[in-house]
């Protein structure tokens, strides 16, 4: 989910990088010298290192809902389906319930949502066909927009990172409600080949 790739394509990419790097490193070692092969040895190590990094991140991701300082309601698992990728968009809304906060705390929560909205909107690409609904605030404690895998990763980091830190700092966020549309739209990015 963090890369926008499916598990299979992520695995094949890591495997191909490792195999290509190892093959080129061996070729450079045999043909030239050991020093010529070192950059390709590094290329061969990128695939396994990326896979190891993904496994470490997955362990922290697996139980993230249990570690939240507020109640979380919503179907975030919809983004973990194998048919999702960076071209699959779903309408989504986030609503934060914090009935016992003062004005300064409300501003902190609103600023964190505004930050998420800005980061999410930076991930929205230009399209030739179709329209992606940009994220916007509906109220100081809610926002709506469309989500693909890269934005879902930003949402996870917002919910388990910035918003969770606010909850742990003493701001009484009681619950967060996430609504995700079951219907998905496939909206590909505008390709430079279409412009020629």
One Martini backbone bead per residue (centre of mass of N, CA, C, O) as a GRO file, in nm:
protein
  196
    1UNK     BB    1   0.055   0.064  -0.018
    2UNK     BB    2   0.302   0.268   0.001
    3UNK     BB    3   0.356   0.246  -0.332
    4UNK     BB    4   0.094   0.147  -0.518
    5UNK     BB    5   0.152  -0.150  -0.526
    6UNK     BB    6   0.141  -0.459  -0.564
    7UNK     BB    7   0.271  -0.735  -0.429
    8UNK     BB    8   0.368  -0.864  -0.691
    9UNK     BB    9   0.509  -0.614  -0.822
   10UNK     BB   10   0.699  -0.564  -0.587
   11UNK     BB   11   0.845  -0.838  -0.596
   12UNK     BB   12   0.941  -0.827  -0.892
   13UNK     BB   13   1.106  -0.570  -0.866
   14UNK     BB   14   1.306  -0.674  -0.654
   15UNK     BB   15   1.402  -0.922  -0.816
   16UNK     BB   16   1.506  -0.771  -1.068
   17UNK     BB   17   1.712  -0.591  -0.928
   18UNK     BB   18   1.881  -0.818  -0.808
   19UNK     BB   19   1.945  -0.975  -1.073
   20UNK     BB   20   2.065  -0.744  -1.238
   21UNK     BB   21   2.289  -0.663  -1.041
   22UNK     BB   22   2.430  -0.941  -1.023
   23UNK     BB   23   2.490  -0.978  -1.324
   24UNK     BB   24   2.654  -0.713  -1.366
   25UNK     BB   25   2.865  -0.766  -1.148
   26UNK     BB   26   2.979  -1.023  -1.271
   27UNK     BB   27   3.055  -0.905  -1.547
   28UNK     BB   28   3.252  -0.686  -1.438
   29UNK     BB   29   3.443  -0.879  -1.292
   30UNK     BB   30   3.525  -1.053  -1.538
   31UNK     BB   31   3.596  -0.817  -1.746
   32UNK     BB   32   3.746  -0.631  -1.533
   33UNK     BB   33   3.674  -0.541  -1.208
   34UNK     BB   34   3.581  -0.523  -0.888
   35UNK     BB   35   3.524  -0.213  -0.880
   36UNK     BB   36   3.310  -0.219  -1.119
   37UNK     BB   37   3.095  -0.398  -0.944
   38UNK     BB   38   2.993  -0.231  -0.695
   39UNK     BB   39   2.740  -0.074  -0.805
   40UNK     BB   40   2.589  -0.351  -0.871
   41UNK     BB   41   2.577  -0.457  -0.586
   42UNK     BB   42   2.396  -0.232  -0.483
   43UNK     BB   43   2.163  -0.297  -0.675
   44UNK     BB   44   2.122  -0.588  -0.563
   45UNK     BB   45   2.047  -0.478  -0.263
   46UNK     BB   46   1.786  -0.313  -0.299
   47UNK     BB   47   1.565  -0.525  -0.309
   48UNK     BB   48   1.603  -0.657  -0.023
   49UNK     BB   49   1.589  -0.385   0.136
   50UNK     BB   50   1.302  -0.311   0.053
   51UNK     BB   51   1.173  -0.568   0.163
   52UNK     BB   52   1.262  -0.527   0.458
   53UNK     BB   53   1.127  -0.254   0.499
   54UNK     BB   54   0.838  -0.354   0.442
   55UNK     BB   55   0.828  -0.557   0.680
   56UNK     BB   56   0.870  -0.354   0.907
   57UNK     BB   57   0.625  -0.175   0.835
   58UNK     BB   58   0.409  -0.399   0.857
   59UNK     BB   59   0.431  -0.457   1.158
   60UNK     BB   60   0.336  -0.164   1.240
   61UNK     BB   61   0.066  -0.174   1.067
   62UNK     BB   62  -0.109  -0.422   1.155
   63UNK     BB   63  -0.179  -0.275   1.472
   64UNK     BB   64  -0.265   0.035   1.462
   65UNK     BB   65  -0.559   0.045   1.585
   66UNK     BB   66  -0.477  -0.053   1.881
   67UNK     BB   67  -0.283   0.227   1.927
   68UNK     BB   68  -0.508   0.417   1.957
   69UNK     BB   69  -0.647   0.699   2.154
   70UNK     BB   70  -0.898   0.619   1.978
   71UNK     BB   71  -1.182   0.561   1.817
   72UNK     BB   72  -1.218   0.341   1.529
   73UNK     BB   73  -1.423   0.395   1.235
   74UNK     BB   74  -1.389   0.173   0.961
   75UNK     BB   75  -1.288   0.075   0.611
   76UNK     BB   76  -0.958   0.039   0.558
   77UNK     BB   77  -0.939  -0.251   0.421
   78UNK     BB   78  -1.017  -0.168   0.127
   79UNK     BB   79  -0.708  -0.090   0.054
   80UNK     BB   80  -0.605  -0.410   0.077
   81UNK     BB   81  -0.690  -0.487  -0.181
   82UNK     BB   82  -0.572  -0.630  -0.479
   83UNK     BB   83  -0.741  -0.419  -0.681
   84UNK     BB   84  -0.553  -0.201  -0.585
   85UNK     BB   85  -0.428   0.124  -0.688
   86UNK     BB   86  -0.330   0.433  -0.817
   87UNK     BB   87  -0.610   0.423  -1.013
   88UNK     BB   88  -0.786   0.376  -0.756
   89UNK     BB   89  -1.095   0.539  -0.670
   90UNK     BB   90  -1.237   0.674  -0.358
   91UNK     BB   91  -1.474   0.788  -0.170
   92UNK     BB   92  -1.410   1.003   0.123
   93UNK     BB   93  -1.441   1.032   0.490
   94UNK     BB   94  -1.358   1.247   0.771
   95UNK     BB   95  -1.449   1.217   1.127
   96UNK     BB   96  -1.416   1.414   1.417
   97UNK     BB   97  -1.451   1.350   1.772
   98UNK     BB   98  -1.450   1.652   2.003
   99UNK     BB   99  -1.655   1.771   2.250
  100UNK     BB  100  -1.410   1.851   2.491
  101UNK     BB  101  -1.287   2.107   2.350
  102UNK     BB  102  -1.112   2.372   2.304
  103UNK     BB  103  -1.019   2.615   2.090
  104UNK     BB  104  -0.714   2.542   2.071
  105UNK     BB  105  -0.760   2.237   2.011
  106UNK     BB  106  -0.932   2.275   1.758
  107UNK     BB  107  -0.707   2.411   1.594
  108UNK     BB  108  -0.511   2.170   1.598
  109UNK     BB  109  -0.695   1.973   1.452
  110UNK     BB  110  -0.747   2.143   1.201
  111UNK     BB  111  -0.447   2.167   1.114
  112UNK     BB  112  -0.410   1.862   1.070
  113UNK     BB  113  -0.621   1.836   0.846
  114UNK     BB  114  -0.501   2.043   0.653
  115UNK     BB  115  -0.238   1.889   0.614
  116UNK     BB  116  -0.364   1.638   0.489
  117UNK     BB  117  -0.505   1.777   0.250
  118UNK     BB  118  -0.246   1.885   0.120
  119UNK     BB  119  -0.102   1.610   0.083
  120UNK     BB  120  -0.324   1.475  -0.084
  121UNK     BB  121  -0.339   1.688  -0.321
  122UNK     BB  122  -0.039   1.630  -0.417
  123UNK     BB  123  -0.131   1.324  -0.523
  124UNK     BB  124  -0.288   1.452  -0.745
  125UNK     BB  125  -0.346   1.398  -1.076
  126UNK     BB  126  -0.353   1.425  -1.402
  127UNK     BB  127  -0.624   1.404  -1.638
  128UNK     BB  128  -0.801   1.316  -1.926
  129UNK     BB  129  -0.999   1.112  -1.784
  130UNK     BB  130  -1.174   1.225  -1.554
  131UNK     BB  131  -1.246   1.290  -1.197
  132UNK     BB  132  -1.090   1.421  -0.912
  133UNK     BB  133  -1.158   1.460  -0.583
  134UNK     BB  134  -1.072   1.692  -0.386
  135UNK     BB  135  -0.966   1.793  -0.091
  136UNK     BB  136  -1.189   1.903   0.183
  137UNK     BB  137  -1.344   2.093   0.400
  138UNK     BB  138  -1.652   2.071   0.595
  139UNK     BB  139  -1.509   2.114   0.871
  140UNK     BB  140  -1.302   2.136   1.140
  141UNK     BB  141  -1.364   1.788   1.165
  142UNK     BB  142  -1.381   1.759   0.836
  143UNK     BB  143  -1.335   1.549   0.536
  144UNK     BB  144  -1.323   1.534   0.165
  145UNK     BB  145  -1.244   1.269  -0.081
  146UNK     BB  146  -1.016   1.105  -0.277
  147UNK     BB  147  -0.878   0.761  -0.293
  148UNK     BB  148  -0.570   0.612  -0.302
  149UNK     BB  149  -0.296   0.454  -0.207
  150UNK     BB  150  -0.112   0.702  -0.144
  151UNK     BB  151  -0.339   0.841   0.030
  152UNK     BB  152  -0.385   0.610   0.230
  153UNK     BB  153  -0.101   0.635   0.349
  154UNK     BB  154  -0.139   0.926   0.450
  155UNK     BB  155  -0.379   0.856   0.633
  156UNK     BB  156  -0.236   0.661   0.817
  157UNK     BB  157  -0.021   0.868   0.913
  158UNK     BB  158  -0.228   1.061   1.035
  159UNK     BB  159  -0.384   0.869   1.233
  160UNK     BB  160  -0.109   0.732   1.368
  161UNK     BB  161   0.032   1.009   1.412
  162UNK     BB  162  -0.066   1.311   1.444
  163UNK     BB  163  -0.345   1.246   1.580
  164UNK     BB  164  -0.234   1.060   1.803
  165UNK     BB  165  -0.052   1.274   1.936
  166UNK     BB  166  -0.282   1.456   2.021
  167UNK     BB  167  -0.424   1.242   2.201
  168UNK     BB  168  -0.165   1.197   2.390
  169UNK     BB  169  -0.146   1.516   2.481
  170UNK     BB  170  -0.478   1.560   2.585
  171UNK     BB  171  -0.661   1.546   2.351
  172UNK     BB  172  -1.013   1.473   2.331
  173UNK     BB  173  -1.041   1.214   2.125
  174UNK     BB  174  -1.294   0.989   2.077
  175UNK     BB  175  -1.337   0.982   1.747
  176UNK     BB  176  -1.314   0.811   1.421
  177UNK     BB  177  -1.467   0.851   1.097
  178UNK     BB  178  -1.474   0.625   0.818
  179UNK     BB  179  -1.571   0.673   0.477
  180UNK     BB  180  -1.608   0.422   0.216
  181UNK     BB  181  -1.651   0.353  -0.095
  182UNK     BB  182  -1.721   0.075  -0.277
  183UNK     BB  183  -1.698   0.232  -0.521
  184UNK     BB  184  -1.482   0.234  -0.803
  185UNK     BB  185  -1.241   0.425  -0.987
  186UNK     BB  186  -1.076   0.436  -1.298
  187UNK     BB  187  -0.798   0.678  -1.305
  188UNK     BB  188  -0.581   0.775  -1.512
  189UNK     BB  189  -0.310   0.918  -1.600
  190UNK     BB  190  -0.166   1.150  -1.773
  191UNK     BB  191  -0.011   1.110  -2.074
  192UNK     BB  192   0.251   1.203  -2.279
  193UNK     BB  193   0.154   1.039  -2.536
  194UNK     BB  194  -0.115   1.208  -2.585
  195UNK     BB  195   0.044   1.489  -2.663
  196UNK     BB  196   0.169   1.390  -2.964
   0.00000   0.00000   0.00000
